Amino acid sequence: MKHDYNDLIRLFNSVFLDRLNTELLLGGDDPIYLPASEERNHHQIIFARGYYASAMHELGHWCIAGEARRLLEDYGYWYQPDGRSAEIQAEFEVVEIKPQAIEWILSASCGFKYQVSCDNLSGSCEPDRVGFTLKVRQQVFNYLTHGIPERAKMLSDAFRAFYGIEPLTVADFPKPIPLTDHA
């Protein structure tokens, strides 16, 4: 299946540009969310370098940001850049569970392979990718059981219709396989 970020832009904008004055846009090196202002007519979700996965990640954040947060640049979230300690990495992962669960749901809605983002390539600790993925997966199951947030559901439905994906079930979210050392 071909995954073109232009399809994401078109689909997102067809659902939310008029309804919530929000547009998805291709950006440069760094993703960012910018609320509407005197300089911008629309709220803008800007994803990095045409990466499909970057768009999915940014959409995950937007789908769970409340109305007040959507009036703040990057939703007013705290962000510690790459190079985090184990303690800061743990804090980062706590705030990333819900948006990454939505990212996984949206990715599955497109038939696109999801990979957890620990986002700490030069940190002083090696993130537990499997452990973090299991936490994100549990949140996905919570959403599937108790309801996917409204905007995420609308977007998931639009993506599934476009890509011909059946309604999602727990089987669409496989348990991660731990990497083992082969000596």
C-alpha positions as MATLAB code, in Angstrom:
seq = 'MKHDYNDLIRLFNSVFLDRLNTELLLGGDDPIYLPASEERNHHQIIFARGYYASAMHELGHWCIAGEARRLLEDYGYWYQPDGRSAEIQAEFEVVEIKPQAIEWILSASCGFKYQVSCDNLSGSCEPDRVGFTLKVRQQVFNYLTHGIPERAKMLSDAFRAFYGIEPLTVADFPKPIPLTDHA';
ca = [
       0.000    0.000    0.000;
       1.349    3.416   -0.962;
       1.466    6.031    1.785;
       1.690    9.591    0.491;
       1.667   12.459    2.988;
      -0.360   14.503    0.490;
      -3.267   12.117    1.115;
      -3.037   12.822    4.857;
      -3.046   16.561    4.214;
      -6.044   16.337    1.901;
      -8.020   14.034    4.200;
      -7.280   15.968    7.398;
      -8.065   19.312    5.793;
     -11.315   17.998    4.303;
     -12.474   16.963    7.790;
     -11.132   19.779    9.990;
     -10.227   22.910    8.021;
     -13.764   24.298    7.974;
     -15.010   22.502   11.103;
     -12.178   23.526   13.483;
     -10.201   26.055   11.415;
      -7.188   23.728   11.511;
      -4.957   22.656    8.648;
      -2.228   20.061    8.280;
       0.867   21.353    6.479;
       4.186   20.030    5.279;
       7.061   21.702    7.129;
      10.835   21.743    7.316;
      13.147   20.186    9.872;
      11.035   20.586   12.987;
       7.355   19.868   13.543;
       5.292   22.477   15.359;
       1.708   23.437   16.126;
       0.834   27.104   15.624;
      -2.521   28.528   16.672;
      -4.369   30.970   14.444;
      -3.260   34.558   14.966;
      -3.024   37.889   13.198;
      -0.316   36.259   11.032;
      -2.205   32.993   10.411;
      -5.847   32.574    9.454;
      -5.880   28.905   10.497;
      -4.445   26.798   13.292;
      -1.558   24.877   11.720;
      -0.235   21.397   12.422;
       3.136   21.373   10.693;
       4.928   18.046   10.314;
       8.603   17.495    9.485;
      10.170   16.944    6.070;
       7.320   15.121    4.425;
       7.657   12.159    6.775;
       4.395   10.246    6.981;
       5.267    9.108   10.526;
       5.914   12.728   11.581;
       2.457   13.711   10.371;
       0.923   10.815   12.308;
       2.772   11.809   15.473;
       1.713   15.450   15.247;
      -1.881   14.415   14.557;
      -1.783   12.252   17.698;
      -0.887   15.298   19.786;
      -3.558   17.451   18.143;
      -6.273   14.839   18.627;
      -5.887   14.840   22.405;
      -5.106   18.528   22.970;
      -8.050   20.265   24.592;
      -9.585   23.476   23.306;
      -7.466   25.733   25.569;
      -4.236   23.928   24.645;
      -5.034   24.322   20.944;
      -4.744   28.092   21.469;
      -1.083   27.732   22.563;
       2.006   27.194   20.421;
       2.878   23.492   20.580;
      -0.131   23.180   22.912;
       1.948   24.716   25.724;
       3.557   21.338   26.379;
       6.870   20.950   28.125;
       9.502   19.433   25.898;
      13.032   18.460   26.853;
      15.087   17.870   23.697;
      17.072   14.769   22.802;
      19.792   13.996   25.350;
      17.536   13.319   28.340;
      18.546   11.549   31.556;
      16.689    8.412   32.674;
      14.472   10.488   35.003;
      13.581   13.064   32.363;
      13.037   10.281   29.798;
      10.547    8.633   32.164;
       8.643   11.953   32.482;
       8.699   12.345   28.698;
       7.230    8.883   28.188;
       4.388    9.512   30.672;
       3.156   12.513   28.668;
       3.664   10.689   25.343;
       1.554    7.587   26.073;
      -1.813    9.046   25.035;
      -0.692   10.920   21.907;
       1.323    7.912   20.758;
      -1.670    5.641   21.353;
      -3.678    7.912   19.051;
      -0.761    7.914   16.594;
      -0.856    4.097   16.568;
      -4.627    4.095   16.016;
      -4.300    6.569   13.140;
      -1.400    4.611   11.647;
      -3.396    1.372   11.811;
      -6.283    3.246   10.185;
      -3.997    3.822    7.197;
      -2.349    0.401    7.158;
       0.899    2.159    8.109;
       3.409    0.494   10.445;
       3.647    2.275   13.787;
       6.887    2.454   15.711;
       7.054    3.980   19.181;
       9.106    7.168   19.427;
      11.314    7.391   22.496;
      12.991   10.430   20.924;
      16.227   10.258   22.946;
      18.992    9.236   20.559;
      21.840   10.958   22.397;
      20.558   10.646   25.958;
      22.482    9.200   28.864;
      20.122    6.218   29.038;
      18.847    3.609   26.621;
      15.048    3.871   26.561;
      13.049    0.684   27.120;
      11.325    0.656   23.724;
       9.433   -2.576   24.398;
       8.243   -1.417   27.818;
       7.131    1.934   26.435;
       5.389    0.254   23.485;
       3.493   -1.992   25.914;
       2.274    1.090   27.825;
       1.171    2.762   24.576;
      -0.520   -0.475   23.491;
      -2.452   -0.656   26.779;
      -3.690    2.895   26.184;
      -4.769    1.874   22.666;
      -6.782   -0.966   24.224;
      -8.316    1.495   26.719;
      -9.398    3.720   23.824;
     -10.799    0.783   21.871;
     -12.757   -0.369   24.937;
     -13.938    2.968   26.338;
     -14.026    5.140   23.225;
     -11.532    6.898   20.999;
     -11.455   10.695   21.466;
     -13.880   12.370   19.046;
     -11.393   14.064   16.705;
      -9.215   10.951   16.575;
     -12.255    8.819   15.746;
     -13.333   11.184   12.972;
      -9.849   11.116   11.490;
      -9.516    7.342   11.921;
     -12.839    6.862   10.123;
     -11.732    9.125    7.235;
      -8.382    7.311    6.936;
      -9.981    3.843    7.093;
     -12.494    4.790    4.397;
      -9.735    6.090    2.118;
      -7.369    3.135    2.646;
     -10.078    0.447    2.773;
      -9.256   -0.634    6.332;
     -11.843   -2.586    8.334;
     -12.854   -1.367   11.824;
      -9.916   -1.696   14.193;
      -9.666   -4.450   16.791;
      -7.041   -5.398   19.369;
      -5.557   -7.786   16.777;
      -4.410   -4.729   14.789;
      -2.021   -3.791   17.617;
       0.483   -6.624   18.028;
       2.576   -7.082   21.126;
       6.161   -5.921   20.515;
       8.843   -8.567   20.203;
      11.853   -7.857   22.429;
      15.206   -7.666   20.713;
      17.615  -10.281   21.996;
      21.355  -10.394   21.846;
      22.696  -13.129   19.636;
      26.227  -13.990   20.719;
];
